[in-house]
Coordinates of C-alpha atoms and ligand atoms in Angstrom, one line a residue:
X74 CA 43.4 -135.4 -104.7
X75 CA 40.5 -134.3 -106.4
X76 CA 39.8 -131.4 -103.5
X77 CA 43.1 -129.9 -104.5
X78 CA 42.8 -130.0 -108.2
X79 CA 39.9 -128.0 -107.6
X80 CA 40.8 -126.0 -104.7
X81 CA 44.3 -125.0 -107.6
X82 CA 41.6 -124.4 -110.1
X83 CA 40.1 -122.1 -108.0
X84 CA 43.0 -120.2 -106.7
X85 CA 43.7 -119.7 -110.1
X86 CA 40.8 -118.2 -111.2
X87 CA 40.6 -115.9 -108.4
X88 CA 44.0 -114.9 -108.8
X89 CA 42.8 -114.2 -112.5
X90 CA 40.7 -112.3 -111.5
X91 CA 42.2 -110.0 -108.9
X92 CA 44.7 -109.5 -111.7
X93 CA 41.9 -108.3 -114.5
X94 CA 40.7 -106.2 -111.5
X95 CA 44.2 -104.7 -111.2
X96 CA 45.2 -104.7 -114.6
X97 CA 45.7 -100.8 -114.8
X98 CA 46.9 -100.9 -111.2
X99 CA 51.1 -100.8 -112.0
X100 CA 53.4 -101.4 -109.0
X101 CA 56.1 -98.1 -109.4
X102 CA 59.2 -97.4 -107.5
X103 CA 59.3 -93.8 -105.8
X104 CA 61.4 -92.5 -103.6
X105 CA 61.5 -93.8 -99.8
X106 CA 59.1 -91.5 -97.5
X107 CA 56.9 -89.9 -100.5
X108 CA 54.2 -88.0 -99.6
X109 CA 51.2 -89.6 -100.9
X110 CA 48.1 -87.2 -100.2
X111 CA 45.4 -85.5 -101.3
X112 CA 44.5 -81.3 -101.5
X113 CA 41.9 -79.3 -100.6
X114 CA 41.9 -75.1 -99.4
X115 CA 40.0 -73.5 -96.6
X116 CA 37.7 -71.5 -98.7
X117 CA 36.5 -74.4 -100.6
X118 CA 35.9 -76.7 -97.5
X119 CA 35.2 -75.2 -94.8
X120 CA 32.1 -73.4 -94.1
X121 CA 31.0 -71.6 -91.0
X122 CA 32.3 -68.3 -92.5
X123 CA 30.8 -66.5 -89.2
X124 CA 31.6 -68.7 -87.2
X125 CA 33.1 -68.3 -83.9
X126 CA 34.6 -64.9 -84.6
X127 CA 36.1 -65.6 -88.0
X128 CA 36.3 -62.3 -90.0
X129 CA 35.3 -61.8 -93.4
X130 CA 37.7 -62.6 -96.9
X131 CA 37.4 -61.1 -100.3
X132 CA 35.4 -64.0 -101.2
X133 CA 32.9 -63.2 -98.4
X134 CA 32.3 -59.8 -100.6
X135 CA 32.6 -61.4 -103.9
X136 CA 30.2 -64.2 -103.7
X137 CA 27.6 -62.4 -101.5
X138 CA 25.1 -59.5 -103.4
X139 CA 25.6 -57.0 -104.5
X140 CA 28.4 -58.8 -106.7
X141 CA 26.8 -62.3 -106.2
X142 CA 29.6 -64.0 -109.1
X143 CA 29.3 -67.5 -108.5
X144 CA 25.3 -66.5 -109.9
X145 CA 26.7 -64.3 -112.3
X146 CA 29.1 -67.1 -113.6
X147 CA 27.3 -70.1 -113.0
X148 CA 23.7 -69.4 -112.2
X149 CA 24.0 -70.3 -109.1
X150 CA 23.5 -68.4 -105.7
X151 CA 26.3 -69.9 -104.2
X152 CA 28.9 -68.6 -101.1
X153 CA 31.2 -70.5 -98.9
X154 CA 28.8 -70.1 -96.3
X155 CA 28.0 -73.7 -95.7
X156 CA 30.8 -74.8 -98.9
X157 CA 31.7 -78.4 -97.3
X158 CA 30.8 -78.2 -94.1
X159 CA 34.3 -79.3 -92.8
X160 CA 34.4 -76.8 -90.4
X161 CA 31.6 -78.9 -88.5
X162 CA 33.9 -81.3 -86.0
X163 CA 31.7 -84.3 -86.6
X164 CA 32.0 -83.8 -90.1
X165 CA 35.4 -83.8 -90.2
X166 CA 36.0 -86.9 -88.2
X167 CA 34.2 -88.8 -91.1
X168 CA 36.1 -87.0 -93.9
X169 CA 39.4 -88.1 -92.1
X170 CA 38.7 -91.5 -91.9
X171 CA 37.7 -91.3 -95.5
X172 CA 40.8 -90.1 -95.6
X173 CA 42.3 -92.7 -93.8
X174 CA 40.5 -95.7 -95.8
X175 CA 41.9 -94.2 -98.8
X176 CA 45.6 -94.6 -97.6
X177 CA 47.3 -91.3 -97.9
X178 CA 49.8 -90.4 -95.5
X179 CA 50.2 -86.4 -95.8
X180 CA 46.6 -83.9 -96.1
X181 CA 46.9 -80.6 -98.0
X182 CA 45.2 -77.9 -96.0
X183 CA 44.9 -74.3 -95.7
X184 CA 44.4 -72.1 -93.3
X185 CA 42.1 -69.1 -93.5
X186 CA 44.0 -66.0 -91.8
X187 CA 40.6 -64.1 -91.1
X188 CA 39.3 -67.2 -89.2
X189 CA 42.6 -66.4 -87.1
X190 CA 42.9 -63.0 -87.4
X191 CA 39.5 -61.8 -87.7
X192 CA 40.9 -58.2 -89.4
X193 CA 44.2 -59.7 -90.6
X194 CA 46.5 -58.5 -88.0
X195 CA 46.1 -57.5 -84.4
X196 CA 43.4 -59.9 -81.8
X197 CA 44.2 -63.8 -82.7
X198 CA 41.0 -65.3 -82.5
X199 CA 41.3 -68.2 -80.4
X200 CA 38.5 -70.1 -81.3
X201 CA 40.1 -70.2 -85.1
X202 CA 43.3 -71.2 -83.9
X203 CA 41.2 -74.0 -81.4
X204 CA 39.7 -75.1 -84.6
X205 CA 42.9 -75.6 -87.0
X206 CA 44.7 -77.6 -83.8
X207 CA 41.8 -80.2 -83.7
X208 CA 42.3 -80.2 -87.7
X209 CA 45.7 -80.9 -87.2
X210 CA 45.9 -83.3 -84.3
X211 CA 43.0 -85.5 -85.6
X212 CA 45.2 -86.1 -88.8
X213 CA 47.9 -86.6 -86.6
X214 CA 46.1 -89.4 -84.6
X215 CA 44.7 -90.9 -87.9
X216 CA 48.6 -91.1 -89.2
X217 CA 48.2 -88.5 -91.8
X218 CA 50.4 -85.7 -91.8
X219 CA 49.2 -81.9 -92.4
X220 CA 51.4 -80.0 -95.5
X221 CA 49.6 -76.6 -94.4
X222 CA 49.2 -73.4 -97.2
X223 CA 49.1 -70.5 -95.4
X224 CA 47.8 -68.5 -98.0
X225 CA 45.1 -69.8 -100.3
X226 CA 43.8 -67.1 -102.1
X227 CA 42.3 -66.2 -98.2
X228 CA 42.7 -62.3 -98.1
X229 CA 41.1 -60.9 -94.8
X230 CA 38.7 -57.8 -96.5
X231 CA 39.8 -55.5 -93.6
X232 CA 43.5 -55.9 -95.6
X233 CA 41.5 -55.7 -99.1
X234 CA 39.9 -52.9 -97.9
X235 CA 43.5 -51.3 -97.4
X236 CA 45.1 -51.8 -100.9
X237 CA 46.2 -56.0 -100.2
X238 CA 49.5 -56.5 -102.0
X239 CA 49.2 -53.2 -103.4
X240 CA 50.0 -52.0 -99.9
X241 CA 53.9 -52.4 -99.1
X242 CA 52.4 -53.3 -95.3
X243 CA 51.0 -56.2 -96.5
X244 CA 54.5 -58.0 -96.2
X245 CA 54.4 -57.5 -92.8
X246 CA 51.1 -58.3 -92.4
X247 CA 52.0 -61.4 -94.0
X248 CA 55.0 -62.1 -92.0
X249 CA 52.9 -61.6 -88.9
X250 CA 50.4 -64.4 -89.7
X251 CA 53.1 -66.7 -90.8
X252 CA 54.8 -65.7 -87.7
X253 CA 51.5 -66.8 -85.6
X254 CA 51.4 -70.3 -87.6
X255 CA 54.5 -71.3 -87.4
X256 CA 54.0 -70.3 -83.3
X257 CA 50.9 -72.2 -83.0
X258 CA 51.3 -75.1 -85.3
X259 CA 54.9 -75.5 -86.2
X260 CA 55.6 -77.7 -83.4
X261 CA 53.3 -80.2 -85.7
X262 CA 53.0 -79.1 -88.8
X263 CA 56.2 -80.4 -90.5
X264 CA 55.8 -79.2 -94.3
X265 CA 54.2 -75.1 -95.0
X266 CA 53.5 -73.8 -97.6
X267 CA 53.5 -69.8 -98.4
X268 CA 51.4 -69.2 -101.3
X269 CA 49.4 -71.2 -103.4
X270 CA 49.9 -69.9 -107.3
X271 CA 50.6 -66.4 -106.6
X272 CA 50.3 -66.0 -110.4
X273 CA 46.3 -66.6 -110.6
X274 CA 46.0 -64.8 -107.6
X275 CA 47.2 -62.1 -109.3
X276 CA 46.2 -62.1 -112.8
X277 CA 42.5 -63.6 -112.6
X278 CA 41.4 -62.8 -109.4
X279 CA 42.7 -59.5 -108.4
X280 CA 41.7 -58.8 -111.7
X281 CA 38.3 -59.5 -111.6
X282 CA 38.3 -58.4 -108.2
X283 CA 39.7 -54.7 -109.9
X284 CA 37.0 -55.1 -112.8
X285 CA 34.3 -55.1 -110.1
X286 CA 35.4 -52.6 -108.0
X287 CA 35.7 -50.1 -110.9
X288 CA 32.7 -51.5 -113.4
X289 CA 35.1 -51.9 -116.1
X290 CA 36.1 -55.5 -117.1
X291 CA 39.6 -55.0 -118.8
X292 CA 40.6 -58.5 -121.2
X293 CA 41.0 -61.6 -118.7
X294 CA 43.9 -63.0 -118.6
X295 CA 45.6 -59.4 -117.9
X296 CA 46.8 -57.3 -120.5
X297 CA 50.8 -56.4 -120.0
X298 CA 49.8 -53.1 -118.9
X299 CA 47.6 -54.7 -116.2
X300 CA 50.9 -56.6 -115.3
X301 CA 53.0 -53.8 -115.4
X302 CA 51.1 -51.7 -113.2
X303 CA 50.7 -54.7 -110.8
X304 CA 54.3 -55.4 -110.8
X305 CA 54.0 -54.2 -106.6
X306 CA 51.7 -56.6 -106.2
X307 CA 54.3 -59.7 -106.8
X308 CA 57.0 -58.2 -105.6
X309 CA 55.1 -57.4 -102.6
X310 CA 53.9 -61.0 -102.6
X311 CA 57.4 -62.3 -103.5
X312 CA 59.1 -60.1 -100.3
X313 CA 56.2 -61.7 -98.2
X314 CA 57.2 -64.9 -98.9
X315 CA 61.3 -64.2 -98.5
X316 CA 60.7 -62.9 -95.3
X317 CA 58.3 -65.7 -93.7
X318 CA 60.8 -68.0 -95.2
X319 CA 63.6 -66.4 -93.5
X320 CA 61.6 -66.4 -90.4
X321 CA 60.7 -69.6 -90.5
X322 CA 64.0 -71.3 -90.6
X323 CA 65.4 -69.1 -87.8
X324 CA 62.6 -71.0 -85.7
X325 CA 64.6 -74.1 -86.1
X326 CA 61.4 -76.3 -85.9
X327 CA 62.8 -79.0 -88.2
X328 CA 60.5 -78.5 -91.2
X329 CA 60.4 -77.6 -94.8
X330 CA 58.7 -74.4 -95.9
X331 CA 58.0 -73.9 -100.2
X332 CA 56.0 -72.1 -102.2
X333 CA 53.6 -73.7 -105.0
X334 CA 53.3 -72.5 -108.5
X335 CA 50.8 -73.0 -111.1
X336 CA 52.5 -74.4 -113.9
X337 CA 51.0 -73.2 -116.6
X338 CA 52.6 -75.3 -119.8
X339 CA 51.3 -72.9 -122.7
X340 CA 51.3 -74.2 -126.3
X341 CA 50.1 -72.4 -129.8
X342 CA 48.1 -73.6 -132.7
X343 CA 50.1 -74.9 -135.6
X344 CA 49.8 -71.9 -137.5
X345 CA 51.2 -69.3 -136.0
X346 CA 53.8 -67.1 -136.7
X347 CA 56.8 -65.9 -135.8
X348 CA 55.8 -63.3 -134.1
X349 CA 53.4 -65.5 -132.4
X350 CA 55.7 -67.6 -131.0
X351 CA 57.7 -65.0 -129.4
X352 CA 54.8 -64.1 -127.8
X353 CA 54.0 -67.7 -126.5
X354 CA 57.6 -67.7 -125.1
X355 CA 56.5 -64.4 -123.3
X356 CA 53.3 -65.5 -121.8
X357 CA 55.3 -68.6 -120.6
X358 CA 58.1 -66.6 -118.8
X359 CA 55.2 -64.3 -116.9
X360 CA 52.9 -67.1 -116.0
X361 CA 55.8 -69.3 -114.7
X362 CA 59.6 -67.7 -114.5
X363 CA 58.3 -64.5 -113.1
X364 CA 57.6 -66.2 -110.1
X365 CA 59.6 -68.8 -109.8
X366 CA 62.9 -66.7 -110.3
X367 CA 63.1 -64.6 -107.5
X368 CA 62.0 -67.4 -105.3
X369 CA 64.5 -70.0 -106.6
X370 CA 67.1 -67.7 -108.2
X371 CA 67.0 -65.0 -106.5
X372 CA 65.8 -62.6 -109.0
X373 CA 62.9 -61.3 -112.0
X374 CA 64.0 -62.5 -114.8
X375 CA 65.7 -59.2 -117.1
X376 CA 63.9 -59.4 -120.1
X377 CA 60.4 -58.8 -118.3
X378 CA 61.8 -57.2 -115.8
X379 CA 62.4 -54.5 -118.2
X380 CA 59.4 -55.0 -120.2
X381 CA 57.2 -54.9 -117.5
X382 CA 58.8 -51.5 -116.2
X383 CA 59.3 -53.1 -113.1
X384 CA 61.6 -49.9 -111.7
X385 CA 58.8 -47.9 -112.3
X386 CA 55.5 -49.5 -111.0
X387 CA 57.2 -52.6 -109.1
X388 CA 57.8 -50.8 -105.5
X389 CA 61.6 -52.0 -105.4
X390 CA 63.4 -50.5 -102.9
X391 CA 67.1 -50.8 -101.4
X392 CA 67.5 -54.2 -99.8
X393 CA 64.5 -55.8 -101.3
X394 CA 66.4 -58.0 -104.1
X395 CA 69.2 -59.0 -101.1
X396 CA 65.9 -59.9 -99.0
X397 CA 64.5 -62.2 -101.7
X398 CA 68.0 -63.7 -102.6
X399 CA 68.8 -64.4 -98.9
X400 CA 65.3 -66.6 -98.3
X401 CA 66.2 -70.2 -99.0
X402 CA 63.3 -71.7 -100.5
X403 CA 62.9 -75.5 -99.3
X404 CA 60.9 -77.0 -102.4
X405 CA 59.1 -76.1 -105.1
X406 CA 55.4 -76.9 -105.1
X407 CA 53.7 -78.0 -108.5
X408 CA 50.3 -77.5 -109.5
X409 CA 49.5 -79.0 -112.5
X410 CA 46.1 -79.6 -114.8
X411 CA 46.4 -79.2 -118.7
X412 CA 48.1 -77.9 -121.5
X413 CA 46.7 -74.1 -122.0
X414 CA 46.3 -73.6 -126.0
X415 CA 46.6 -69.9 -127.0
X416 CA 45.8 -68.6 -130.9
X417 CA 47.2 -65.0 -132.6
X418 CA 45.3 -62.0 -132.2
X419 CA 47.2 -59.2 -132.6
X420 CA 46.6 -56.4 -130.2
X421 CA 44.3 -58.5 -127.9
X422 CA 44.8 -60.4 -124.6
X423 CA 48.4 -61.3 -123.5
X424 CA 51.2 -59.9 -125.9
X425 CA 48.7 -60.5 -128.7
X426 CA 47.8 -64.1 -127.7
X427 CA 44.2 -65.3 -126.7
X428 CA 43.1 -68.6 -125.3
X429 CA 41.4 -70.9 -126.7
X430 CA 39.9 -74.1 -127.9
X431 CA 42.5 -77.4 -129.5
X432 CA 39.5 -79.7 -131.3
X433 CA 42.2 -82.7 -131.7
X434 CA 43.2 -82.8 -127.9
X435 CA 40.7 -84.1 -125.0
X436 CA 39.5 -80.9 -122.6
X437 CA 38.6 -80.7 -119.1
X438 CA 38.0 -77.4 -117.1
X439 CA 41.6 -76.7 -117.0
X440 CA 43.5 -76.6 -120.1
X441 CA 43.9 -80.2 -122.4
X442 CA 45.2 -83.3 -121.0
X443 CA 48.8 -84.0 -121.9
X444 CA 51.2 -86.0 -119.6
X445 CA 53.8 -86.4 -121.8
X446 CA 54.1 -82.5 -122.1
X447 CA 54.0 -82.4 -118.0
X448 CA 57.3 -84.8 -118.3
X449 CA 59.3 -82.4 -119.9
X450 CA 58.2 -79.3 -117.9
X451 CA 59.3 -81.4 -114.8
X452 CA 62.7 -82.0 -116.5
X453 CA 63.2 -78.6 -117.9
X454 CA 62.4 -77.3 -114.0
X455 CA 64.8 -79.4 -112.8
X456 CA 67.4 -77.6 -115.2
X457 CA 66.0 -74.1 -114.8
X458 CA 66.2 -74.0 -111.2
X459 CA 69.1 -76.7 -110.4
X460 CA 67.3 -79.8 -109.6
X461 CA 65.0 -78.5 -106.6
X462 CA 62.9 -80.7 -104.2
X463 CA 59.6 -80.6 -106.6
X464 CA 56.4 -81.5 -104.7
X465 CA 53.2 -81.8 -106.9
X466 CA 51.2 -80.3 -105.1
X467 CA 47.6 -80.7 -106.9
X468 CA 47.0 -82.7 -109.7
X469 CA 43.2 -83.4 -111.0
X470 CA 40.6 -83.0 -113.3
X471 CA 37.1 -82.1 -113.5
X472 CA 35.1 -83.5 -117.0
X473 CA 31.7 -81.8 -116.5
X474 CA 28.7 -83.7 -116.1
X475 CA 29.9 -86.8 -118.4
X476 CA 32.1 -88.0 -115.9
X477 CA 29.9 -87.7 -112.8
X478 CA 27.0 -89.3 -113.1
X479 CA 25.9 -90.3 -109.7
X480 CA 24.1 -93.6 -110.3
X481 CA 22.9 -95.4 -106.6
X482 CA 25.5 -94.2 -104.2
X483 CA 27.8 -94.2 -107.3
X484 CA 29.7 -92.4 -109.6
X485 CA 32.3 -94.1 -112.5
X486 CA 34.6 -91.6 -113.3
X487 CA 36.8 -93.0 -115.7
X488 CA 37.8 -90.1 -117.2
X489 CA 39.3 -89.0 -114.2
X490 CA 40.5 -92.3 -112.8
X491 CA 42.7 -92.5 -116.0
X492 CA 44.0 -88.7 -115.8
X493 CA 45.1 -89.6 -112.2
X494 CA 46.7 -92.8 -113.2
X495 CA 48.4 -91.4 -116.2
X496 CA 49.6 -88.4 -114.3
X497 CA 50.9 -90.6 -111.4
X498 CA 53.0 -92.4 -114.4
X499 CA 54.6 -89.1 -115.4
X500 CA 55.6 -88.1 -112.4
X501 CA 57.4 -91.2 -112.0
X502 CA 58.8 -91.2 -115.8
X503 CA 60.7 -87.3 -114.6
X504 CA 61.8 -88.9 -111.0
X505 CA 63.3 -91.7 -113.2
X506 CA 64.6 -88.8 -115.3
X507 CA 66.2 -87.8 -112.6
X508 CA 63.9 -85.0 -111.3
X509 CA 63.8 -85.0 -107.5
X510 CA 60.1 -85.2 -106.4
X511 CA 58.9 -86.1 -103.3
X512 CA 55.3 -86.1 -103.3
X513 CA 51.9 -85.9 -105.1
X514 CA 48.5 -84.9 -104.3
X515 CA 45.4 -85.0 -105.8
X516 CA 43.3 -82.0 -106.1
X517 CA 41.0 -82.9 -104.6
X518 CA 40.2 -85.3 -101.8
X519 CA 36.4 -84.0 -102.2
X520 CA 34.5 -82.0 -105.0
X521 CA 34.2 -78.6 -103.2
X522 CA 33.2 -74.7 -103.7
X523 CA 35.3 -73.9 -107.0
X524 CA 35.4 -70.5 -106.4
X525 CA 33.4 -68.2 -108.9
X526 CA 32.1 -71.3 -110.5
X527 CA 30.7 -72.2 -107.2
X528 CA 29.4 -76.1 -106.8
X529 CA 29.4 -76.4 -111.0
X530 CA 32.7 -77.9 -111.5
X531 CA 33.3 -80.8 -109.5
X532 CA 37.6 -81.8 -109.1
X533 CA 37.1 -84.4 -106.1
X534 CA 37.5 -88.0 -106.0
X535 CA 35.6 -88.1 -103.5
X536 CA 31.6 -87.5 -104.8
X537 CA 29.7 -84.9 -102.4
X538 CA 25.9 -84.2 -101.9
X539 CA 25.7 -80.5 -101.7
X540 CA 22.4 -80.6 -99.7
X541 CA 22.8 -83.3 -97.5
X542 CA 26.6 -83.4 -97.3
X543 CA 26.8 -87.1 -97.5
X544 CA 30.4 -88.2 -99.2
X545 CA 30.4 -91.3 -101.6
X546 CA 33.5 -92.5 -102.9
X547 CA 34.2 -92.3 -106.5
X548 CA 35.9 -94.9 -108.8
X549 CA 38.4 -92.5 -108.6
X550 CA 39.3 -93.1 -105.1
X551 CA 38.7 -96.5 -105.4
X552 CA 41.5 -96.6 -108.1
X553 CA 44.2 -94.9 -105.9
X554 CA 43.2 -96.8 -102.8
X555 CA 44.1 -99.7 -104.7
X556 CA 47.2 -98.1 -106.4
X557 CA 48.5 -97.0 -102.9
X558 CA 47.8 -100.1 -101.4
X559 CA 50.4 -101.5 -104.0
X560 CA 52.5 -98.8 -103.2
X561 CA 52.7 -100.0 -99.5
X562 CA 53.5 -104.0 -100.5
Ligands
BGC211 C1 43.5 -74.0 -107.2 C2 42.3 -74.7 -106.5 C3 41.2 -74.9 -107.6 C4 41.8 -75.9 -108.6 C5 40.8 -76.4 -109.6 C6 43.9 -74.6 -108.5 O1 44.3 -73.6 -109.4 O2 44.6 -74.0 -106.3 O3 41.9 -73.9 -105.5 O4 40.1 -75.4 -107.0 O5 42.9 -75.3 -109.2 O6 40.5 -75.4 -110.5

């Protein structure tokens, strides 16, 4: 008797305290099958940049002197020359059972097209294509399924060199890559993705990339003129992806192909006036509808369309619009961070709008955290493009310093672990709003080369040691482990 009084007693308390522990930890309905996963690019990951035959990108150039603008941004001499080391085998067997411990059941990749086609078309280099099989297959065996980007901001320099989207041939160059994937790795590879945010691609990079190039930094992000006399750099883009869509579903190889967006929700200090607004309903349309249009509707949308002079700098030729409206795009791809605040300055930046600080709203490195507002920009995509199968395709945050200390093997990032878990809420407030999403990643399973800012800004749940490349999982990943382990019951 009194062995199970206490033996109640203690059951009690242990169940009290499993429940403390997952107090924050919500069992949620989503839809049967969801892809639970996590993201991470080539670029950022990878490594061995000349390795086995790989060609050079435009971040090869870019990080490397002369330019050198990870230092120049940062401070730091910094390429993608060792980045995460992932493209060492050993290295990533123990990220995928990291991988696997976590619980995720589909990996965001990328694949670099130089490290398959060393110049961007012509010889396939077979030692890349070796190296993106064992990728696949070992996520395979592990149970995790590969969602592959074909393009993630991973332009072979031998195409730079030749105008990149500027070129018209770059659609078939494109095509032809695609063309090679889906050869290679459709038969396992169930989910592709085109682009990843053609938008940044386009107004950030290849601007700075242009600023470089001709020593004059124009107004980041891009001045409408900039746009205007880029316009043949989307449409190029936008053809690229029509046609490896098209392609793709005459392959029959039972997969989904889509296209992923940064979805930049854009809001304006309280002040502002009328004019202002305007503008702010402007800068919305180009960072988001510009895009999203032709590949879910069809077509640019008129108003910038015409503003942007499209018939006269956009390279649209007879048959191009019937190409874009034929491709049937499988599902939208999300990337979402913050809010992005702009203020009034007439004259300056985009249509007279500047970025800039909110002092009442919590910041991270991209944009102000806001869930709620991520909500309604689900619902109002499921209205603007007829309810379309959304994936979120990246979702994360990165703090700065405050949030990853790094304390004996590890690192409390509760800033982040409550951006993830209040994000994963939203998504499933707009699926119970009816928005049809079928899966969520976080960006990103580990922190990794961020580009310019080069190892300064770290995104991943997943803590790394630059030097020695030894992973440590944060409290981060320890939060989703357990929230997906719910998931599963
Ligand atoms: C990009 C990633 C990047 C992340 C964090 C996204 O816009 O797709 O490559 O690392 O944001 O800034």
């Amino acid at each position: 008797m009194k062995t199970s009084w206490i033996t109640l007693i203690l059951l009690s308390c242990l169940l009290q305290i499993s429940r403390a522990q997952n107090k924050h930890i919500e069992k949620l309905q989503f839809p049967k099958g969801f892809l639970w996963g996590a993201a991470s690019a080539a670029y950022q990951v990878e490594g061995g940049t000349k390795a086995d035959g790989r060609g050079p990108n435009i971040w090869d150039k870019y990080l490397n002197p002369p330019y050198s603008l990870a230092k120049m941004a940062t401070g730091q001499d910094v390429n993608g020359d060792i980045a995460i080391n992932e493209y060492d085998r050993n290295q990533f067997l123990k990220d995928v059972k990291l991988m696997k411990d976590l619980g995720i059941n589909t990996y965001r990749m990328s694949i670099s097209w130089p490290r398959v086609l060393p110049e961007g078309t012509g010889k396939v280099n077979e030692a890349g294509i070796d190296y993106y099989n064992f990728v696949i297959n070992t996520l395979i065996e592990n149970g995790i399924k590969p969602l592959v980007t074909l393009y993630h901001f991973d332009m072979p320099l031998a195409l730079a060199n030749k105008g990149g989207w500027m070129n018209r041939e770059c659609v078939n160059w494109f095509t032809d890559y695609a063309n090679l994937c889906f050869d290679r790795f459709g038969d396992r590879v169930k989910t592709f993705l085109t682009f990843n945010e053609p938008s940044i691609e386009m107004f950030f990079l290849q601007t700075l990339f242009d600023a470089i190039d001709s020593k004059q930094m124009p107004s980041i992000p891009a001045s409408e003129k900039y746009i205007s006399e880029h316009f043949a750099h989307i449409h190029h883009l936008m053809l690229a992806h029509a046609q490896s869509v098209n392609l793709y579903h005459t392959k029959n190889l039972g997969g989904k192909i889509g296209i992923t967006f940064n979805f930049m929700l854009c809001d304006l200090d309280s002040t502002a006036s009328e004019s202002g607004k305007t503008s702010l309903n402007l800068v919305r349309k180009v960072w988001n509808n510009l895009f999203m249009d032709p590949a879910f509707k069809g077509s640019y949308p008129k108003e910038l369309f015409d503003r942007l002079k499209a018939s006269q700098y956009g390279d649209i030729q007879a048959g191009d619009m019937d190409l874009i409206k034929s491709a049937k795009t499988d599902f939208l791809g999300i990337n979402y961070y913050g809010v992005n605040m702009y203020h009034e300055k007439p004259g300056a930046g985009f249509f007279g709008l500047v970025n800039g600080k909110n002092p009442d709203k919590p910041e991270m490195f991209n944009g102000f955290v806001n869930p709620a507002a991520f909500v309604d920009g689900l619902v109002s995509l499921k209205k603007q493009y007829s309810n379309p199968e959304i994936i979120i395709t990246e979702n994360g945050a990165g703090y700065g310093e405050m949030d990853e200390k790094f304390e004996n093997g590890k690192v409390n990032d509760v800033l982040r672990m409550a951006y993830i878990q209040k994000h994963i809420k939203a998504v499933n407030e707009a699926i119970r709003k009816g928005v049809n999403i079928k899966g969520y990643f976080v960006w990103s399973m580990f922190d990794n080369l961020e580009w310019i800012m080069g190892f300064s800004r770290r995104f991943g749940i997943t803590y790394v040691d630059f030097k020695t490349q030894d992973r440590f999982p944060k409290q981060s990943y320890l939060w989703y482990q357990t929230f997906l382990k719910e998931q599963k019951k």
